[in-house]
Amino acid sequence: QVQLVESGGGLVQAGGSLRLSCAVSGRTFSSVALGWFRQAPGKEREFVATITRSISNTYYANSVKGRFTISRDNAKNTVYLQMNSLKPEDTAVYYCAGRIDSGLPRVWVFSSDYNYWGQGTQVTVSS
């Protein structure tokens, strides 16, 4: 089992920044691949970013590439999403997701790839 707890959401003006955190517990952190997804009202959950276990390769949705950065701190068992140059269209509930990954490290971009989810944190960007 893997437990995920997000924090760091809030209200920010367009052009501003926020950093989301996701504390991971329950399994060896280095064995867990992690991702961030978001869901806006009336829309389906969409992929934002992912980071592989151990070697920390990253992959981003085109809509956030160059503005968002995913990273992981193995000492703190935490994954982060640094969000810069925020736009109103980034407004959504952001979810941290994890999967135990035993094979060669790879990126996972579909919500169905992940077995574990946090409760979500609201990010609102005002224009």
N, CA, C and O atoms as a printed pandas DataFrame, in Angstrom:
     atom_number atom_name residue_name chain_id  residue_number  x_coord  y_coord  z_coord
0              1         N          GLN        A               1    0.834   -1.190    0.000
1              2        CA          GLN        A               1    0.000    0.000    0.000
2              3         C          GLN        A               1    0.876    1.251    0.000
3              4         O          GLN        A               1    1.963    1.275    0.578
4              5         N          VAL        A               2    0.378    2.270   -0.655
5              6        CA          VAL        A               2    1.056    3.565   -0.700
6              7         C          VAL        A               2    0.042    4.625   -0.308
7              8         O          VAL        A               2   -1.078    4.645   -0.819
8              9         N          GLN        A               3    0.435    5.500    0.595
9             10        CA          GLN        A               3   -0.415    6.616    0.992
10            11         C          GLN        A               3    0.190    7.907    0.453
11            12         O          GLN        A               3    1.402    8.117    0.500
12            13         N          LEU        A               4   -0.690    8.765   -0.061
13            14        CA          LEU        A               4   -0.263   10.022   -0.673
14            15         C          LEU        A               4   -1.072   11.161   -0.071
15            16         O          LEU        A               4   -2.299   11.089    0.000
16            17         N          VAL        A               5   -0.385   12.210    0.361
17            18        CA          VAL        A               5   -1.071   13.363    0.943
18            19         C          VAL        A               5   -0.531   14.633    0.302
19            20         O          VAL        A               5    0.639   14.980    0.463
20            21         N          GLU        A               6   -1.414   15.327   -0.433
21            22        CA          GLU        A               6   -1.014   16.566   -1.107
22            23         C          GLU        A               6   -1.187   17.775   -0.204
23            24         O          GLU        A               6   -1.982   17.766    0.737
24            25         N          SER        A               7   -0.428   18.809   -0.512
25            26        CA          SER        A               7   -0.571   20.099    0.152
26            27         C          SER        A               7   -0.028   21.169   -0.774
27            28         O          SER        A               7    0.667   20.876   -1.747
28            29         N          GLY        A               8   -0.357   22.432   -0.455
29            30        CA          GLY        A               8    0.240   23.539   -1.183
30            31         C          GLY        A               8   -0.661   24.251   -2.159
31            32         O          GLY        A               8   -0.246   25.235   -2.771
32            33         N          GLY        A               9   -1.887   23.782   -2.322
33            34        CA          GLY        A               9   -2.785   24.472   -3.223
34            35         C          GLY        A               9   -3.221   25.817   -2.668
35            36         O          GLY        A               9   -2.919   26.162   -1.526
36            37         N          GLY        A              10   -3.939   26.575   -3.498
37            38        CA          GLY        A              10   -4.427   27.865   -3.035
38            39         C          GLY        A              10   -4.870   28.736   -4.189
39            40         O          GLY        A              10   -5.045   28.273   -5.316
40            41         N          LEU        A              11   -5.045   30.009   -3.880
41            42        CA          LEU        A              11   -5.481   31.007   -4.849
42            43         C          LEU        A              11   -4.290   31.880   -5.216
43            44         O          LEU        A              11   -3.580   32.373   -4.339
44            45         N          VAL        A              12   -4.075   32.071   -6.508
45            46        CA          VAL        A              12   -2.958   32.873   -6.982
46            47         C          VAL        A              12   -3.390   33.644   -8.215
47            48         O          VAL        A              12   -4.265   33.198   -8.956
48            49         N          GLN        A              13   -2.786   34.790   -8.434
49            50        CA          GLN        A              13   -3.088   35.559   -9.629
50            51         C          GLN        A              13   -2.356   34.991  -10.837
51            52         O          GLN        A              13   -1.322   34.336  -10.703
52            53         N          ALA        A              14   -2.899   35.248  -11.995
53            54        CA          ALA        A              14   -2.249   34.813  -13.237
54            55         C          ALA        A              14   -0.820   35.360  -13.285
55            56         O          ALA        A              14   -0.562   36.515  -12.950
56            57         N          GLY        A              15    0.093   34.492  -13.713
57            58        CA          GLY        A              15    1.502   34.855  -13.739
58            59         C          GLY        A              15    2.259   34.485  -12.490
59            60         O          GLY        A              15    3.489   34.538  -12.462
60            61         N          GLY        A              16    1.532   34.109  -11.456
61            62        CA          GLY        A              16    2.155   33.748  -10.185
62            63         C          GLY        A              16    2.632   32.315  -10.151
63            64         O          GLY        A              16    2.598   31.597  -11.150
64            65         N          SER        A              17    3.084   31.916   -8.959
65            66        CA          SER        A              17    3.658   30.577   -8.777
66            67         C          SER        A              17    3.073   29.903   -7.541
67            68         O          SER        A              17    2.654   30.563   -6.590
68            69         N          LEU        A              18    3.055   28.588   -7.580
69            70        CA          LEU        A              18    2.709   27.758   -6.428
70            71         C          LEU        A              18    3.569   26.512   -6.472
71            72         O          LEU        A              18    3.997   26.082   -7.543
72            73         N          ARG        A              19    3.824   25.929   -5.302
73            74        CA          ARG        A              19    4.498   24.645   -5.258
74            75         C          ARG        A              19    3.618   23.661   -4.500
75            76         O          ARG        A              19    3.278   23.865   -3.334
76            77         N          LEU        A              20    3.263   22.599   -5.190
77            78        CA          LEU        A              20    2.508   21.518   -4.558
78            79         C          LEU        A              20    3.476   20.467   -4.021
79            80         O          LEU        A              20    4.523   20.197   -4.609
80            81         N          SER        A              21    3.099   19.891   -2.899
81            82        CA          SER        A              21    3.880   18.809   -2.310
82            83         C          SER        A              21    2.989   17.587   -2.145
83            84         O          SER        A              21    1.776   17.698   -1.968
84            85         N          CYS        A              22    3.620   16.422   -2.207
85            86        CA          CYS        A              22    2.904   15.171   -1.982
86            87         C          CYS        A              22    3.795   14.273   -1.136
87            88         O          CYS        A              22    4.834   13.797   -1.593
88            89         N          ALA        A              23    3.375   14.052    0.098
89            90        CA          ALA        A              23    4.124   13.181    0.998
90            91         C          ALA        A              23    3.719   11.732    0.754
91            92         O          ALA        A              23    2.532   11.406    0.720
92            93         N          VAL        A              24    4.710   10.873    0.587
93            94        CA          VAL        A              24    4.488    9.468    0.232
94            95         C          VAL        A              24    4.917    8.576    1.389
95            96         O          VAL        A              24    5.995    8.764    1.953
96            97         N          SER        A              25    4.083    7.612    1.744
97            98        CA          SER        A              25    4.427    6.673    2.796
98            99         C          SER        A              25    3.892    5.302    2.448
99           100         O          SER        A              25    3.034    5.160    1.577
100          101         N          GLY        A              26    4.401    4.296    3.129
101          102        CA          GLY        A              26    3.878    2.955    2.973
102          103         C          GLY        A              26    4.791    2.000    2.233
103          104         O          GLY        A              26    4.745    0.795    2.478
104          105         N          ARG        A              27    5.611    2.499    1.342
105          106        CA          ARG        A              27    6.558    1.652    0.622
106          107         C          ARG        A              27    7.872    2.405    0.444
107          108         O          ARG        A              27    7.934    3.623    0.614
108          109         N          THR        A              28    8.926    1.656    0.098
109          110        CA          THR        A              28   10.200    2.314   -0.181
110          111         C          THR        A              28   10.021    3.340   -1.284
111          112         O          THR        A              28    9.597    3.022   -2.395
112          113         N          PHE        A              29   10.353    4.572   -0.951
113          114        CA          PHE        A              29   10.051    5.681   -1.850
114          115         C          PHE        A              29   10.668    5.476   -3.224
115          116         O          PHE        A              29   10.052    5.806   -4.238
116          117         N          SER        A              30   11.863    4.940   -3.263
117          118        CA          SER        A              30   12.555    4.788   -4.541
118          119         C          SER        A              30   11.892    3.764   -5.457
119          120         O          SER        A              30   12.230    3.692   -6.638
120          121         N          SER        A              31   10.964    2.977   -4.943
121          122        CA          SER        A              31   10.285    1.973   -5.766
122          123         C          SER        A              31    8.976    2.491   -6.356
123          124         O          SER        A              31    8.291    1.770   -7.081
124          125         N          VAL        A              32    8.631    3.737   -6.049
125          126        CA          VAL        A              32    7.341    4.291   -6.448
126          127         C          VAL        A              32    7.527    5.328   -7.560
127          128         O          VAL        A              32    8.245    6.314   -7.394
128          129         N          ALA        A              33    6.865    5.086   -8.696
129          130        CA          ALA        A              33    6.778    6.093   -9.750
130          131         C          ALA        A              33    5.624    7.032   -9.403
131          132         O          ALA        A              33    4.597    6.596   -8.883
132          133         N          LEU        A              34    5.798    8.305   -9.690
133          134        CA          LEU        A              34    4.824    9.301   -9.243
134          135         C          LEU        A              34    4.391   10.216  -10.373
135          136         O          LEU        A              34    5.143   10.473  -11.313
136          137         N          GLY        A              35    3.174   10.697  -10.264
137          138        CA          GLY        A              35    2.659   11.614  -11.267
138          139         C          GLY        A              35    1.726   12.632  -10.650
139          140         O          GLY        A              35    1.244   12.463   -9.530
140          141         N          TRP        A              36    1.483   13.686  -11.397
141          142        CA          TRP        A              36    0.484   14.694  -11.052
142          143         C          TRP        A              36   -0.559   14.735  -12.166
143          144         O          TRP        A              36   -0.232   14.743  -13.352
144          145         N          PHE        A              37   -1.798   14.762  -11.756
145          146        CA          PHE        A              37   -2.930   14.912  -12.658
146          147         C          PHE        A              37   -3.776   16.078  -12.153
147          148         O          PHE        A              37   -3.617   16.526  -11.018
148          149         N          ARG        A              38   -4.669   16.560  -13.003
149          150        CA          ARG        A              38   -5.583   17.611  -12.568
150          151         C          ARG        A              38   -6.949   17.407  -13.202
151          152         O          ARG        A              38   -7.091   16.789  -14.256
152          153         N          GLN        A              39   -7.955   17.957  -12.512
153          154        CA          GLN        A              39   -9.312   17.852  -13.013
154          155         C          GLN        A              39  -10.031   19.167  -12.771
155          156         O          GLN        A              39  -10.223   19.587  -11.629
156          157         N          ALA        A              40  -10.423   19.806  -13.857
157          158        CA          ALA        A              40  -11.192   21.046  -13.784
158          159         C          ALA        A              40  -12.678   20.707  -13.776
159          160         O          ALA        A              40  -13.064   19.626  -14.219
160          161         N          PRO        A              41  -13.520   21.620  -13.276
161          162        CA          PRO        A              41  -14.954   21.345  -13.228
162          163         C          PRO        A              41  -15.512   21.022  -14.608
163          164         O          PRO        A              41  -15.276   21.748  -15.573
164          165         N          GLY        A              42  -16.251   19.930  -14.687
165          166        CA          GLY        A              42  -16.879   19.539  -15.933
166          167         C          GLY        A              42  -15.942   18.897  -16.940
167          168         O          GLY        A              42  -16.346   18.608  -18.067
168          169         N          LYS        A              43  -14.699   18.670  -16.548
169          170        CA          LYS        A              43  -13.733   18.070  -17.467
170          171         C          LYS        A              43  -13.191   16.766  -16.883
171          172         O          LYS        A              43  -13.318   16.494  -15.689
172          173         N          GLU        A              44  -12.592   15.981  -17.752
173          174        CA          GLU        A              44  -11.999   14.730  -17.313
174          175         C          GLU        A              44  -10.628   15.008  -16.677
175          176         O          GLU        A              44   -9.986   16.028  -16.930
176          177         N          ARG        A              45  -10.220   14.058  -15.850
177          178        CA          ARG        A              45   -8.894   14.163  -15.240
178          179         C          ARG        A              45   -7.839   14.077  -16.331
179          180         O          ARG        A              45   -7.935   13.241  -17.229
180          181         N          GLU        A              46   -6.832   14.943  -16.255
181          182        CA          GLU        A              46   -5.802   14.946  -17.287
182          183         C          GLU        A              46   -4.399   14.868  -16.682
183          184         O          GLU        A              46   -4.148   15.330  -15.569
184          185         N          PHE        A              47   -3.520   14.280  -17.441
185          186        CA          PHE        A              47   -2.130   14.131  -17.053
186          187         C          PHE        A              47   -1.431   15.486  -17.044
187          188         O          PHE        A              47   -1.662   16.320  -17.919
188          189         N          VAL        A              48   -0.573   15.696  -16.046
189          190        CA          VAL        A              48    0.212   16.921  -15.953
190          191         C          VAL        A              48    1.712   16.615  -16.073
191          192         O          VAL        A              48    2.399   17.166  -16.932
192          193         N          ALA        A              49    2.207   15.730  -15.201
193          194        CA          ALA        A              49    3.645   15.452  -15.185
194          195         C          ALA        A              49    3.888   14.136  -14.471
195          196         O          ALA        A              49    3.073   13.694  -13.661
196          197         N          THR        A              50    5.017   13.514  -14.780
197          198        CA          THR        A              50    5.390   12.276  -14.110
198          199         C          THR        A              50    6.894   12.224  -13.916
199          200         O          THR        A              50    7.659   12.848  -14.652
200          201         N          ILE        A              51    7.298   11.470  -12.912
201          202        CA          ILE        A              51    8.719   11.280  -12.629
202          203         C          ILE        A              51    8.930    9.813  -12.302
203          204         O          ILE        A              51    8.188    9.227  -11.513
204          205         N          THR        A              52    9.947    9.227  -12.914
205          206        CA          THR        A              52   10.185    7.802  -12.722
206          207         C          THR        A              52   10.756    7.528  -11.342
207          208         O          THR        A              52   11.257    8.426  -10.665
208          209         N          ARG        A              53   10.669    6.279  -10.945
209          210        CA          ARG        A              53   11.341    5.890   -9.703
210          211         C          ARG        A              53   12.852    5.921   -9.929
211          212         O          ARG        A              53   13.326    5.838  -11.062
212          213         N          SER        A              54   13.564    6.038   -8.877
213          214        CA          SER        A              54   15.035    5.966   -8.766
214          215         C          SER        A              54   15.793    6.959   -9.646
215          216         O          SER        A              54   16.491    7.815   -9.102
216          217         N          ILE        A              55   15.695    6.892  -10.975
217          218        CA          ILE        A              55   16.556    7.734  -11.812
218          219         C          ILE        A              55   15.932    9.097  -12.113
219          220         O          ILE        A              55   16.584    9.967  -12.691
220          221         N          SER        A              56   14.649    9.283  -11.716
221          222        CA          SER        A              56   13.989   10.590  -11.799
222          223         C          SER        A              56   13.938   11.202  -13.185
223          224         O          SER        A              56   14.115   12.411  -13.337
224          225         N          ASN        A              57   13.701   10.385  -14.196
225          226        CA          ASN        A              57   13.368   10.957  -15.501
226          227         C          ASN        A              57   11.978   11.579  -15.411
227          228         O          ASN        A              57   11.117   11.105  -14.669
228          229         N          THR        A              58   11.774   12.647  -16.178
229          230        CA          THR        A              58   10.504   13.359  -16.118
230          231         C          THR        A              58    9.861   13.480  -17.497
231          232         O          THR        A              58   10.518   13.370  -18.532
232          233         N          TYR        A              59    8.539   13.713  -17.466
233          234        CA          TYR        A              59    7.784   13.901  -18.709
234          235         C          TYR        A              59    6.609   14.790  -18.393
235          236         O          TYR        A              59    6.007   14.665  -17.326
236          237         N          TYR        A              60    6.261   15.710  -19.322
237          238        CA          TYR        A              60    5.232   16.696  -19.062
238          239         C          TYR        A              60    4.189   16.738  -20.164
239          240         O          TYR        A              60    4.466   16.412  -21.318
240          241         N          ALA        A              61    2.992   17.143  -19.791
241          242        CA          ALA        A              61    1.983   17.478  -20.782
242          243         C          ALA        A              61    2.429   18.732  -21.524
243          244         O          ALA        A              61    3.091   19.601  -20.956
244          245         N          ASN        A              62    2.063   18.814  -22.788
245          246        CA          ASN        A              62    2.469   19.981  -23.587
246          247         C          ASN        A              62    1.958   21.282  -22.985
247          248         O          ASN        A              62    2.613   22.319  -23.088
248          249         N          SER        A              63    0.792   21.227  -22.360
249          250        CA          SER        A              63    0.174   22.439  -21.835
250          251         C          SER        A              63    0.950   23.050  -20.669
251          252         O          SER        A              63    0.761   24.224  -20.352
252          253         N          VAL        A              64    1.820   22.270  -20.027
253          254        CA          VAL        A              64    2.558   22.790  -18.873
254          255         C          VAL        A              64    4.060   22.786  -19.088
255          256         O          VAL        A              64    4.805   23.301  -18.254
256          257         N          LYS        A              65    4.508   22.225  -20.173
257          258        CA          LYS        A              65    5.946   22.117  -20.437
258          259         C          LYS        A              65    6.585   23.511  -20.456
259          260         O          LYS        A              65    6.088   24.434  -21.102
260          261         N          GLY        A              66    7.688   23.631  -19.737
261          262        CA          GLY        A              66    8.378   24.912  -19.647
262          263         C          GLY        A              66    7.895   25.800  -18.523
263          264         O          GLY        A              66    8.551   26.786  -18.188
264          265         N          ARG        A              67    6.747   25.464  -17.927
265          266        CA          ARG        A              67    6.200   26.252  -16.811
266          267         C          ARG        A              67    6.199   25.466  -15.504
267          268         O          ARG        A              67    6.397   26.040  -14.433
268          269         N          PHE        A              68    5.977   24.167  -15.588
269          270        CA          PHE        A              68    5.898   23.316  -14.399
270          271         C          PHE        A              68    7.136   22.424  -14.328
271          272         O          PHE        A              68    7.702   22.035  -15.350
272          273         N          THR        A              69    7.539   22.111  -13.107
273          274        CA          THR        A              69    8.662   21.210  -12.881
274          275         C          THR        A              69    8.297   20.207  -11.797
275          276         O          THR        A              69    7.908   20.588  -10.693
276          277         N          ILE        A              70    8.424   18.924  -12.116
277          278        CA          ILE        A              70    8.204   17.873  -11.133
278          279         C          ILE        A              70    9.563   17.418  -10.609
279          280         O          ILE        A              70   10.527   17.310  -11.367
280          281         N          SER        A              71    9.629   17.154   -9.317
281          282        CA          SER        A              71   10.871   16.687   -8.726
282          283         C          SER        A              71   10.536   15.810   -7.519
283          284         O          SER        A              71    9.419   15.835   -7.004
284          285         N          ARG        A              72   11.526   15.039   -7.084
285          286        CA          ARG        A              72   11.312   14.189   -5.919
286          287         C          ARG        A              72   12.500   14.301   -4.988
287          288         O          ARG        A              72   13.646   14.390   -5.428
288          289         N          ASP        A              73   12.214   14.294   -3.692
289          290        CA          ASP        A              73   13.249   14.361   -2.667
290          291         C          ASP        A              73   13.228   13.023   -1.935
291          292         O          ASP        A              73   12.331   12.752   -1.137
292          293         N          ASN        A              74   14.220   12.201   -2.217
293          294        CA          ASN        A              74   14.226   10.859   -1.637
294          295         C          ASN        A              74   14.453   10.883   -0.124
295          296         O          ASN        A              74   14.047    9.959    0.581
296          297         N          ALA        A              75   15.088   11.921    0.365
297          298        CA          ALA        A              75   15.319   12.006    1.806
298          299         C          ALA        A              75   14.037   12.352    2.557
299          300         O          ALA        A              75   13.872   11.986    3.721
300          301         N          LYS        A              76   13.136   13.057    1.885
301          302        CA          LYS        A              76   11.889   13.483    2.534
302          303         C          LYS        A              76   10.682   12.682    2.083
303          304         O          LYS        A              76    9.567   12.940    2.536
304          305         N          ASN        A              77   10.887   11.710    1.194
305          306        CA          ASN        A              77    9.769   10.908    0.669
306          307         C          ASN        A              77    8.655   11.806    0.131
307          308         O          ASN        A              77    7.475   11.595    0.409
308          309         N          THR        A              78    9.050   12.788   -0.628
309          310        CA          THR        A              78    8.097   13.781   -1.109
310          311         C          THR        A              78    8.339   14.073   -2.591
311          312         O          THR        A              78    9.478   14.122   -3.056
312          313         N          VAL        A              79    7.254   14.262   -3.306
313          314        CA          VAL        A              79    7.325   14.705   -4.693
314          315         C          VAL        A              79    6.712   16.100   -4.767
315          316         O          VAL        A              79    5.743   16.404   -4.071
316          317         N          TYR        A              80    7.284   16.932   -5.612
317          318        CA          TYR        A              80    6.858   18.322   -5.728
318          319         C          TYR        A              80    6.402   18.626   -7.151
319          320         O          TYR        A              80    6.815   17.975   -8.111
320          321         N          LEU        A              81    5.547   19.625   -7.258
321          322        CA          LEU        A              81    5.202   20.195   -8.550
322          323         C          LEU        A              81    5.333   21.703   -8.412
323          324         O          LEU        A              81    4.484   22.360   -7.810
324          325         N          GLN        A              82    6.396   22.237   -8.973
325          326        CA          GLN        A              82    6.598   23.684   -8.988
326          327         C          GLN        A              82    5.882   24.238  -10.207
327          328         O          GLN        A              82    6.158   23.838  -11.338
328          329         N          MET        A              83    4.962   25.158   -9.968
329          330        CA          MET        A              83    4.136   25.701  -11.041
330          331         C          MET        A              83    4.416   27.192  -11.159
331          332         O          MET        A              83    4.138   27.959  -10.237
332          333         N          ASN        A              84    4.965   27.596  -12.291
333          334        CA          ASN        A              84    5.266   28.998  -12.555
334          335         C          ASN        A              84    4.429   29.510  -13.719
335          336         O          ASN        A              84    3.853   28.728  -14.475
336          337         N          SER        A              85    4.369   30.816  -13.854
337          338        CA          SER        A              85    3.617   31.451  -14.952
338          339         C          SER        A              85    2.219   30.866  -15.048
339          340         O          SER        A              85    1.770   30.494  -16.132
340          341         N          LEU        A              86    1.543   30.786  -13.939
341          342        CA          LEU        A              86    0.220   30.158  -13.907
342          343         C          LEU        A              86   -0.794   30.950  -14.714
343          344         O          LEU        A              86   -0.751   32.178  -14.787
344          345         N          LYS        A              87   -1.717   30.192  -15.320
345          346        CA          LYS        A              87   -2.767   30.757  -16.151
346          347         C          LYS        A              87   -4.121   30.373  -15.567
347          348         O          LYS        A              87   -4.217   29.378  -14.848
348          349         N          PRO        A              88   -5.170   31.142  -15.862
349          350        CA          PRO        A              88   -6.503   30.762  -15.366
350          351         C          PRO        A              88   -6.892   29.345  -15.783
351          352         O          PRO        A              88   -7.592   28.659  -15.037
352          353         N          GLU        A              89   -6.461   28.901  -16.935
353          354        CA          GLU        A              89   -6.811   27.552  -17.389
354          355         C          GLU        A              89   -6.094   26.449  -16.609
355          356         O          GLU        A              89   -6.380   25.269  -16.813
356          357         N          ASP        A              90   -5.165   26.815  -15.719
357          358        CA          ASP        A              90   -4.541   25.835  -14.837
358          359         C          ASP        A              90   -5.405   25.557  -13.607
359          360         O          ASP        A              90   -5.087   24.672  -12.813
360          361         N          THR        A              91   -6.482   26.298  -13.450
361          362        CA          THR        A              91   -7.374   26.094  -12.318
362          363         C          THR        A              91   -7.968   24.691  -12.341
363          364         O          THR        A              91   -8.574   24.281  -13.331
364          365         N          ALA        A              92   -7.791   23.965  -11.252
365          366        CA          ALA        A              92   -8.257   22.581  -11.176
366          367         C          ALA        A              92   -7.952   22.032   -9.791
367          368         O          ALA        A              92   -7.257   22.662   -8.994
368          369         N          VAL        A              93   -8.480   20.861   -9.525
369          370        CA          VAL        A              93   -8.023   20.069   -8.383
370          371         C          VAL        A              93   -6.844   19.226   -8.879
371          372         O          VAL        A              93   -6.950   18.517   -9.880
372          373         N          TYR        A              94   -5.743   19.316   -8.174
373          374        CA          TYR        A              94   -4.527   18.596   -8.554
374          375         C          TYR        A              94   -4.367   17.365   -7.667
375          376         O          TYR        A              94   -4.479   17.436   -6.443
376          377         N          TYR        A              95   -4.102   16.239   -8.319
377          378        CA          TYR        A              95   -3.967   14.970   -7.621
378          379         C          TYR        A              95   -2.561   14.400   -7.813
379          380         O          TYR        A              95   -1.993   14.435   -8.904
380          381         N          CYS        A              96   -2.034   13.886   -6.732
381          382        CA          CYS        A              96   -0.790   13.133   -6.769
382          383         C          CYS        A              96   -1.147   11.653   -6.949
383          384         O          CYS        A              96   -2.096   11.160   -6.341
384          385         N          ALA        A              97   -0.386   10.958   -7.781
385          386        CA          ALA        A              97   -0.661    9.548   -8.047
386          387         C          ALA        A              97    0.632    8.745   -7.959
387          388         O          ALA        A              97    1.714    9.249   -8.257
388          389         N          GLY        A              98    0.501    7.493   -7.548
389          390        CA          GLY        A              98    1.680    6.644   -7.424
390          391         C          GLY        A              98    1.427    5.221   -7.879
391          392         O          GLY        A              98    0.301    4.726   -7.845
392          393         N          ARG        A              99    2.487    4.583   -8.300
393          394        CA          ARG        A              99    2.429    3.164   -8.613
394          395         C          ARG        A              99    3.756    2.530   -8.226
395          396         O          ARG        A              99    4.820    3.126   -8.393
396          397         N          ILE        A             100    3.674    1.336   -7.717
397          398        CA          ILE        A             100    4.868    0.588   -7.379
398          399         C          ILE        A             100    5.436    0.025   -8.678
399          400         O          ILE        A             100    4.746   -0.664   -9.429
400          401         N          ASP        A             101    6.688    0.328   -8.921
401          402        CA          ASP        A             101    7.294    0.069  -10.219
402          403         C          ASP        A             101    8.501   -0.831  -10.030
403          404         O          ASP        A             101    9.512   -0.404   -9.472
404          405         N          SER        A             102    8.408   -2.077  -10.488
405          406        CA          SER        A             102    9.494   -3.021  -10.218
406          407         C          SER        A             102   10.386   -3.265  -11.427
407          408         O          SER        A             102   11.475   -3.824  -11.294
408          409         N          GLY        A             103    9.928   -2.848  -12.611
409          410        CA          GLY        A             103   10.728   -3.085  -13.804
410          411         C          GLY        A             103   11.685   -1.944  -14.065
411          412         O          GLY        A             103   11.998   -1.156  -13.173
412          413         N          LEU        A             104   12.141   -1.867  -15.295
413          414        CA          LEU        A             104   12.999   -0.747  -15.662
414          415         C          LEU        A             104   12.216    0.557  -15.482
415          416         O          LEU        A             104   11.041    0.618  -15.846
416          417         N          PRO        A             105   12.842    1.602  -14.927
417          418        CA          PRO        A             105   12.119    2.861  -14.742
418          419         C          PRO        A             105   11.572    3.393  -16.066
419          420         O          PRO        A             105   12.275    3.409  -17.077
420          421         N          ARG        A             106   10.313    3.828  -16.050
421          422        CA          ARG        A             106    9.716    4.389  -17.255
422          423         C          ARG        A             106    8.685    5.413  -16.839
423          424         O          ARG        A             106    8.302    5.468  -15.671
424          425         N          VAL        A             107    8.234    6.221  -17.771
425          426        CA          VAL        A             107    7.199    7.204  -17.474
426          427         C          VAL        A             107    5.823    6.573  -17.656
427          428         O          VAL        A             107    5.627    5.690  -18.491
428          429         N          TRP        A             108    4.879    7.049  -16.854
429          430        CA          TRP        A             108    3.499    6.564  -16.910
430          431         C          TRP        A             108    2.597    7.779  -17.041
431          432         O          TRP        A             108    2.654    8.670  -16.194
432          433         N          VAL        A             109    1.758    7.844  -18.084
433          434        CA          VAL        A             109    1.022    9.072  -18.377
434          435         C          VAL        A             109   -0.493    8.916  -18.326
435          436         O          VAL        A             109   -1.206    9.908  -18.477
436          437         N          PHE        A             110   -0.994    7.736  -18.124
437          438        CA          PHE        A             110   -2.437    7.528  -18.062
438          439         C          PHE        A             110   -2.871    7.333  -16.607
439          440         O          PHE        A             110   -2.153    6.720  -15.817
440          441         N          SER        A             111   -4.034    7.852  -16.265
441          442        CA          SER        A             111   -4.511    7.702  -14.897
442          443         C          SER        A             111   -4.682    6.225  -14.541
443          444         O          SER        A             111   -4.523    5.845  -13.381
444          445         N          SER        A             112   -5.001    5.399  -15.522
445          446        CA          SER        A             112   -5.172    3.966  -15.269
446          447         C          SER        A             112   -3.850    3.265  -14.956
447          448         O          SER        A             112   -3.845    2.120  -14.504
448          449         N          ASP        A             113   -2.735    3.947  -15.196
449          450        CA          ASP        A             113   -1.423    3.373  -14.864
450          451         C          ASP        A             113   -1.164    3.381  -13.367
451          452         O          ASP        A             113   -0.304    2.645  -12.883
452          453         N          TYR        A             114   -1.891    4.197  -12.638
453          454        CA          TYR        A             114   -1.607    4.438  -11.228
454          455         C          TYR        A             114   -2.623    3.739  -10.332
455          456         O          TYR        A             114   -3.819    3.706  -10.619
456          457         N          ASN        A             115   -2.110    3.186   -9.243
457          458        CA          ASN        A             115   -2.953    2.442   -8.307
458          459         C          ASN        A             115   -3.345    3.267   -7.079
459          460         O          ASN        A             115   -4.338    2.975   -6.414
460          461         N          TYR        A             116   -2.554    4.298   -6.789
461          462        CA          TYR        A             116   -2.741    5.030   -5.542
462          463         C          TYR        A             116   -2.897    6.517   -5.841
463          464         O          TYR        A             116   -2.222    7.074   -6.707
464          465         N          TRP        A             117   -3.810    7.142   -5.094
465          466        CA          TRP        A             117   -4.134    8.547   -5.328
466          467         C          TRP        A             117   -4.255    9.286   -4.013
467          468         O          TRP        A             117   -4.685    8.736   -2.999
468          469         N          GLY        A             118   -3.857   10.571   -4.060
469          470        CA          GLY        A             118   -4.117   11.443   -2.935
470          471         C          GLY        A             118   -5.530   11.993   -2.990
471          472         O          GLY        A             118   -6.306   11.673   -3.890
472          473         N          GLN        A             119   -5.844   12.823   -2.015
473          474        CA          GLN        A             119   -7.201   13.358   -1.901
474          475         C          GLN        A             119   -7.426   14.582   -2.785
475          476         O          GLN        A             119   -8.569   14.986   -3.000
476          477         N          GLY        A             120   -6.359   15.170   -3.295
477          478        CA          GLY        A             120   -6.466   16.323   -4.168
478          479         C          GLY        A             120   -6.299   17.631   -3.426
479          480         O          GLY        A             120   -6.617   17.734   -2.241
480          481         N          THR        A             121   -5.798   18.632   -4.134
481          482        CA          THR        A             121   -5.653   19.972   -3.573
482          483         C          THR        A             121   -6.070   20.983   -4.642
483          484         O          THR        A             121   -5.684   20.872   -5.806
484          485         N          GLN        A             122   -6.862   21.966   -4.226
485          486        CA          GLN        A             122   -7.425   22.935   -5.165
486          487         C          GLN        A             122   -6.401   24.010   -5.513
487          488         O          GLN        A             122   -5.752   24.582   -4.637
488          489         N          VAL        A             123   -6.274   24.269   -6.810
489          490        CA          VAL        A             123   -5.473   25.386   -7.306
490          491         C          VAL        A             123   -6.402   26.278   -8.115
491          492         O          VAL        A             123   -7.044   25.828   -9.064
492          493         N          THR        A             124   -6.468   27.550   -7.729
493          494        CA          THR        A             124   -7.310   28.510   -8.423
494          495         C          THR        A             124   -6.444   29.673   -8.883
495          496         O          THR        A             124   -5.753   30.304   -8.084
496          497         N          VAL        A             125   -6.491   29.948  -10.185
497          498        CA          VAL        A             125   -5.705   31.037  -10.757
498          499         C          VAL        A             125   -6.667   32.105  -11.251
499          500         O          VAL        A             125   -7.480   31.852  -12.141
500          501         N          SER        A             126   -6.577   33.275  -10.685
501          502        CA          SER        A             126   -7.477   34.362  -11.064
502          503         C          SER        A             126   -6.845   35.204  -12.170
503          504         O          SER        A             126   -5.625   35.347  -12.253
504          505         N          SER        A             127   -7.711   35.751  -13.009
505          506        CA          SER        A             127   -7.211   36.551  -14.149
506          507         C          SER        A             127   -7.071   38.011  -13.775
507          508         O          SER        A             127   -6.666   38.825  -14.605
